CSV table of N, CA and C in Angstrom, one decimal:
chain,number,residue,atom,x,y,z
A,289,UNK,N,99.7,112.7,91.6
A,289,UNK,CA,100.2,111.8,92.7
A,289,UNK,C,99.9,112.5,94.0
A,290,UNK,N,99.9,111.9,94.8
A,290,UNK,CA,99.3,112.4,96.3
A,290,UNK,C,99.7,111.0,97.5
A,291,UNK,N,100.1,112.0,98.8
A,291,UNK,CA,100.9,111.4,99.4
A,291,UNK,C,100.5,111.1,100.2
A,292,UNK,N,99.6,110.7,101.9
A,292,UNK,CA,99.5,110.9,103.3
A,292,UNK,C,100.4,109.9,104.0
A,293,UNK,N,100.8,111.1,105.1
A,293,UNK,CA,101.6,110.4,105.9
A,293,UNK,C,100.5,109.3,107.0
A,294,UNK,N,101.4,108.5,107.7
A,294,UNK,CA,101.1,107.1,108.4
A,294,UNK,C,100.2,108.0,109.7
A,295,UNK,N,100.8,109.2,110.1
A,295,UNK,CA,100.5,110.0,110.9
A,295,UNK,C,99.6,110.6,110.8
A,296,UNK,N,98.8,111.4,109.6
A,296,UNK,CA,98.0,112.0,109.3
A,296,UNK,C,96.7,110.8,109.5
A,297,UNK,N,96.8,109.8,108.6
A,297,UNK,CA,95.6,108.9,108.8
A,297,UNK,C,95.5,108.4,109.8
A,298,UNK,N,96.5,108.5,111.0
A,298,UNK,CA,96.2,107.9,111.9
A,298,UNK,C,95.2,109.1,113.0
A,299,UNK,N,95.0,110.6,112.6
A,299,UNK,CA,94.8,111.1,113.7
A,299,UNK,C,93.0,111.5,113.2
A,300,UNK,N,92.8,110.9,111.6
A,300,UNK,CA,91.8,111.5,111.1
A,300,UNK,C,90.4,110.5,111.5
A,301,UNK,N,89.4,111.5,111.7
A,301,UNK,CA,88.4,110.5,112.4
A,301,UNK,C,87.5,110.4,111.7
A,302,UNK,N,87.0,111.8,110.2
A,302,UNK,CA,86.5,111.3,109.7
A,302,UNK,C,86.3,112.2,108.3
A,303,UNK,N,86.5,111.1,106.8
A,303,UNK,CA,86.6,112.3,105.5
A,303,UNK,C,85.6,112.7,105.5
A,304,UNK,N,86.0,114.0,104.8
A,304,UNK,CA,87.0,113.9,103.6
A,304,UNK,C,88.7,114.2,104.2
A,305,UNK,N,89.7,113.7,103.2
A,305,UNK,CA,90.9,113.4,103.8
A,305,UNK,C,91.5,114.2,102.9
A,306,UNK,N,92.5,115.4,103.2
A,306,UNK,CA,93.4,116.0,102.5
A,306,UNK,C,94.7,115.6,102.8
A,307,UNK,N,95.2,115.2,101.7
A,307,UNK,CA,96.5,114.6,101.1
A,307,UNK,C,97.6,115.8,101.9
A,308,UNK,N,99.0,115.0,102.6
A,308,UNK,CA,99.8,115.8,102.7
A,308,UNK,C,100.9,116.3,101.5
A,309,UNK,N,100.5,115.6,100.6
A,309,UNK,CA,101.5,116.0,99.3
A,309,UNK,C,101.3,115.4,98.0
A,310,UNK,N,100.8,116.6,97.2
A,310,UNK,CA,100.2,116.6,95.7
A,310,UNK,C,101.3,116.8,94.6
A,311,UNK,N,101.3,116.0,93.6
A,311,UNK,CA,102.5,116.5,92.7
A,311,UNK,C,100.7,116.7,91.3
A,312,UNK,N,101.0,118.0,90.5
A,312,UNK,CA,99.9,118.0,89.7
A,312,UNK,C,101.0,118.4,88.5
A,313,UNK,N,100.2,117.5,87.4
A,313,UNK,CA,101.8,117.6,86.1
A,313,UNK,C,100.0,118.5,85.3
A,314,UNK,N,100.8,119.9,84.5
A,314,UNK,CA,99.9,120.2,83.9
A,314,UNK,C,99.8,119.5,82.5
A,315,UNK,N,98.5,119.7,81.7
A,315,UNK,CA,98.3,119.0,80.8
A,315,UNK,C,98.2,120.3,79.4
A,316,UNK,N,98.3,119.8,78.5
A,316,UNK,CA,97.7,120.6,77.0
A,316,UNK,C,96.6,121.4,77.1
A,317,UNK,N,95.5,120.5,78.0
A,317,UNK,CA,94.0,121.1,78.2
A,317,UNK,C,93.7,121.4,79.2
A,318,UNK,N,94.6,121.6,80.4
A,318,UNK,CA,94.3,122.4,81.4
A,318,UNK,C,94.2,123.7,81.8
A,319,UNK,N,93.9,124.4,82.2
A,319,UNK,CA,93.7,126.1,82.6
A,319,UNK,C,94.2,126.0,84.2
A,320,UNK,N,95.5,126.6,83.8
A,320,UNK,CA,96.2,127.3,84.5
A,320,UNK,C,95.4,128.0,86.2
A,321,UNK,N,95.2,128.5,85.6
A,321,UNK,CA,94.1,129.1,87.1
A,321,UNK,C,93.6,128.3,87.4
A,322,UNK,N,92.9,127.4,86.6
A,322,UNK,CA,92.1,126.0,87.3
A,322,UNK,C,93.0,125.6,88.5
A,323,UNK,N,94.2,125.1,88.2
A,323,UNK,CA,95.1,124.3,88.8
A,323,UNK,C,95.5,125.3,90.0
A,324,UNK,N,95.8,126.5,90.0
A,324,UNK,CA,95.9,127.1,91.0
A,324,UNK,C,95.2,127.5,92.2
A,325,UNK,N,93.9,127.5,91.7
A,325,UNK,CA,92.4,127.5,92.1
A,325,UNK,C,92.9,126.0,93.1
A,326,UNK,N,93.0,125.3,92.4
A,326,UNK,CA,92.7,123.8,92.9
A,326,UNK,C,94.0,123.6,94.0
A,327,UNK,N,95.4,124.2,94.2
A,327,UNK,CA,96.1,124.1,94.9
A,327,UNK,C,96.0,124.8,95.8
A,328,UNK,N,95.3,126.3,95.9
A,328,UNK,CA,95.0,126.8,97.0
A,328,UNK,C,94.1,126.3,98.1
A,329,UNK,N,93.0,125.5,97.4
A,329,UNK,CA,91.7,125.1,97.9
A,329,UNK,C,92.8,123.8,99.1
A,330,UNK,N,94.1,122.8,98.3
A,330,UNK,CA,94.0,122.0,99.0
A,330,UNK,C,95.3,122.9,100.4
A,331,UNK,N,95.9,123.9,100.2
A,331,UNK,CA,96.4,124.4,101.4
A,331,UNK,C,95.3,125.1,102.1
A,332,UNK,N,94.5,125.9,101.8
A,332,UNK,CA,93.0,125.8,102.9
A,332,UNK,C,92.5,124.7,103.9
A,333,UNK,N,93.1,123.5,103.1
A,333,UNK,CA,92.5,122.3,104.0
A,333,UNK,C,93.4,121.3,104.8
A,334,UNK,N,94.5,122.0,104.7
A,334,UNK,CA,96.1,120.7,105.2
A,334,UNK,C,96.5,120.7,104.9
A,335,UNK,N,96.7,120.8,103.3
A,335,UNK,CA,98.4,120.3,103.0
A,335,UNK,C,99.4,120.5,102.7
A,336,UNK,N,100.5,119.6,103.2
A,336,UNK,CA,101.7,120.5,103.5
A,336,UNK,C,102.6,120.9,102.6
A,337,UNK,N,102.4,120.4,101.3
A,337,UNK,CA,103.4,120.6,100.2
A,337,UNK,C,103.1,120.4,98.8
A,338,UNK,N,103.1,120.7,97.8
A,338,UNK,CA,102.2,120.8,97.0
A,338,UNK,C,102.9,121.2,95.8
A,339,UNK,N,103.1,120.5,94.2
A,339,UNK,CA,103.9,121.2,93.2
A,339,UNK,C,102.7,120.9,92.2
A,340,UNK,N,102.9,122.2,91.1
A,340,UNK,CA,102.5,122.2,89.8
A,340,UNK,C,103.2,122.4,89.4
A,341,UNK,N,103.6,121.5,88.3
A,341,UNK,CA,104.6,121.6,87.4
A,341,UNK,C,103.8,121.5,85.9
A,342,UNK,N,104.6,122.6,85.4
A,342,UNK,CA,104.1,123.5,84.0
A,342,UNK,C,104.9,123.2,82.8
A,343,UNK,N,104.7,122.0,82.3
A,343,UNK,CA,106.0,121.9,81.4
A,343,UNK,C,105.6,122.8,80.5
A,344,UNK,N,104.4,123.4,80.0
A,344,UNK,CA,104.5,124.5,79.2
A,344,UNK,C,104.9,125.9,79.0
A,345,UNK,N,105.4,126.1,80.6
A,345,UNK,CA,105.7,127.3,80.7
A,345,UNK,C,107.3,127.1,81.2
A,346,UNK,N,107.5,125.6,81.6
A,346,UNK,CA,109.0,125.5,81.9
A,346,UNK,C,109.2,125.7,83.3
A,347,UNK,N,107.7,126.1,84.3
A,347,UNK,CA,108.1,126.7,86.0
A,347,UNK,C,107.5,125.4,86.5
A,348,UNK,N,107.7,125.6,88.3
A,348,UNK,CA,107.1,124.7,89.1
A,348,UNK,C,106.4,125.5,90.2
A,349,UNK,N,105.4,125.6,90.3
A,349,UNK,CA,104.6,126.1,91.3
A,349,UNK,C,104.8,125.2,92.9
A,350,UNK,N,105.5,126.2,93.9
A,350,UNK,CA,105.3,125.5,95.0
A,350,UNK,C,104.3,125.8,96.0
A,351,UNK,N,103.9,125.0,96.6
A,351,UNK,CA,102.9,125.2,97.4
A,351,UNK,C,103.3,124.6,98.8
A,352,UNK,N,103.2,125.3,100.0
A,352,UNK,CA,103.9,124.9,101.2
A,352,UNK,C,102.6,125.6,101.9
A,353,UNK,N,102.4,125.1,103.1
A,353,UNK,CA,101.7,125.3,104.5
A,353,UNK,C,102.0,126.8,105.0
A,354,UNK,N,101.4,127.7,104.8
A,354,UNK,CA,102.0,128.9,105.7
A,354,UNK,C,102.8,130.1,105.1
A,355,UNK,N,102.6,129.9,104.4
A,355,UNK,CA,103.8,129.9,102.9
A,355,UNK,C,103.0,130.8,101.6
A,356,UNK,N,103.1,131.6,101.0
A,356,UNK,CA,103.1,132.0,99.9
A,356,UNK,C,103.6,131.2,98.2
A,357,UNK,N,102.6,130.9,97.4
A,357,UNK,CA,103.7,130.0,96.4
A,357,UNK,C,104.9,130.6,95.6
A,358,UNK,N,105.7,129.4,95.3
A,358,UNK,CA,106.7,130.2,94.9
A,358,UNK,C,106.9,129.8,93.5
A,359,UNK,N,107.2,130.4,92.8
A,359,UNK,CA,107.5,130.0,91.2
A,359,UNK,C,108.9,130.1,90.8
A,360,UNK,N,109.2,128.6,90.3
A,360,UNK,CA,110.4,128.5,90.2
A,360,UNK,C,110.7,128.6,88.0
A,361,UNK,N,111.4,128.8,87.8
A,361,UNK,CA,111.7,129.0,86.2
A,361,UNK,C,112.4,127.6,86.1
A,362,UNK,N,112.0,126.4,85.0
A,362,UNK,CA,113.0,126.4,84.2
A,362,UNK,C,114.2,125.1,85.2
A,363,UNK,N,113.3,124.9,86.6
A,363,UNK,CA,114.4,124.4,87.5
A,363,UNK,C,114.9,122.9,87.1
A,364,UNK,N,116.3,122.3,87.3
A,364,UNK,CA,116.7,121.3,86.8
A,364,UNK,C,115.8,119.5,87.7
A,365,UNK,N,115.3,120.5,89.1
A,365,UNK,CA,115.0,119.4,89.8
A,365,UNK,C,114.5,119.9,90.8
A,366,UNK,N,113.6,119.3,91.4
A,366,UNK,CA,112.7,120.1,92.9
A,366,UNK,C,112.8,119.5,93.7
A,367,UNK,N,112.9,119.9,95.1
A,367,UNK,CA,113.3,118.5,96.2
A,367,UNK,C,111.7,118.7,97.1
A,368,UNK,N,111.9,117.7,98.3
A,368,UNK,CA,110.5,117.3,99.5
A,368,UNK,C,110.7,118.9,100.1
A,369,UNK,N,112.0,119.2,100.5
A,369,UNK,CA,112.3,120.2,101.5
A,369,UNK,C,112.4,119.5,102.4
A,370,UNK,N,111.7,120.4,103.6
A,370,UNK,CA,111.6,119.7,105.1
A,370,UNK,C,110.5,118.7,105.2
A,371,UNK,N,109.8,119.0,104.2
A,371,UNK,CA,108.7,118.1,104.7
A,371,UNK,C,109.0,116.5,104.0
A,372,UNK,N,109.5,116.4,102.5
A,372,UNK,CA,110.5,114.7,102.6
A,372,UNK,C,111.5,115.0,102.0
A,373,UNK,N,112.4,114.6,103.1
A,373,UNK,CA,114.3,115.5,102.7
A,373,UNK,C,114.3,114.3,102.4
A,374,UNK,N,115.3,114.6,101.2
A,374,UNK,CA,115.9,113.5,100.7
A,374,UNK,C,115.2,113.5,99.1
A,375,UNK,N,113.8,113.2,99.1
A,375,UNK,CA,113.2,112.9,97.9
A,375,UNK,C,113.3,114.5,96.7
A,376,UNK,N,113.8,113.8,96.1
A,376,UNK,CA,114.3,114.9,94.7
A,376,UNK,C,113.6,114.3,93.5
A,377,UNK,N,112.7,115.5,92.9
A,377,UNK,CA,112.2,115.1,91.4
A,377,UNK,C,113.1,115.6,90.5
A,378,UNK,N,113.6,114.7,89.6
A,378,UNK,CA,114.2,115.4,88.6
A,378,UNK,C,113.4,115.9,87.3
A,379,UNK,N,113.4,117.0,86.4
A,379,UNK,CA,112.5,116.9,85.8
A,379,UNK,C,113.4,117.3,84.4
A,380,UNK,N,114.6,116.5,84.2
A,380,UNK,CA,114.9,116.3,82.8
A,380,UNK,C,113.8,115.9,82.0
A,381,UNK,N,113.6,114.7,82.1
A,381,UNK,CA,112.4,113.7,81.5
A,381,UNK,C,111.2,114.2,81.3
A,382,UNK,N,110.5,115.1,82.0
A,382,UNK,CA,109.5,115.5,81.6
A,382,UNK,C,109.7,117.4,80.5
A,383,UNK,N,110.8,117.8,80.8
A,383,UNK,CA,111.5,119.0,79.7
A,383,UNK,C,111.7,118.6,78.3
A,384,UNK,N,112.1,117.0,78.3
A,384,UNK,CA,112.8,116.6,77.2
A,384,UNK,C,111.8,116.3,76.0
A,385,UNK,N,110.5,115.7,77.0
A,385,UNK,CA,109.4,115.7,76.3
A,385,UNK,C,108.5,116.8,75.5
A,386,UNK,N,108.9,117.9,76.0
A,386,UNK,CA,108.3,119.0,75.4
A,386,UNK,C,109.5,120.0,74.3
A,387,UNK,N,110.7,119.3,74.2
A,387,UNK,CA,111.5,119.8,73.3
A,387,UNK,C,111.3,119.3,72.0
């Protein structure tokens, strides 16, 4: 999933267009590093918030602007932060599926 705000498209003159906010759910067949690789590349280029979520390992990778990522263990739910307060992922539903 991937987000841009009303603001961003409005200031952009010309793509390629980096999303202000990536949710990446990892898969069975994905490589790890791949995805990491792939979320650094998009804060090199803009954006502002950014999760991998690992139901295999049970963490969430966050990715923020300015910011070092942060790895969370195991968490019941991840929120926007500052960047969209209010919006909360819960990730029962996708835990339950790997039980």
């Amino acid at each position: 999933m991937t987000f841009v705000s009303n603001e961003t498209v409005s200031v952009i003159a010309d793509p390629p267009l980096c999303p202000d906010f990536v949710i990446k759910l990892r898969s069975e067949t994905d490589r790890l590093a791949g995805l990491q690789d792939k979320k650094q590349e998009y804060l090199e280029n803009g954006i502002r918030l950014g999760w991998l979520i690992d139901p295999l390992s049970k963490t969430v990778h966050i990715y923020k602007r300015g910011s070092l990522p942060e790895i969370q263990s195991a968490p019941q739910s991840i929120s926007g932060q500052d960047f969209l307060p209010g919006f909360v992922l819960e990730l029962s539903e996708i835990r339950s599926r790997d039980s």
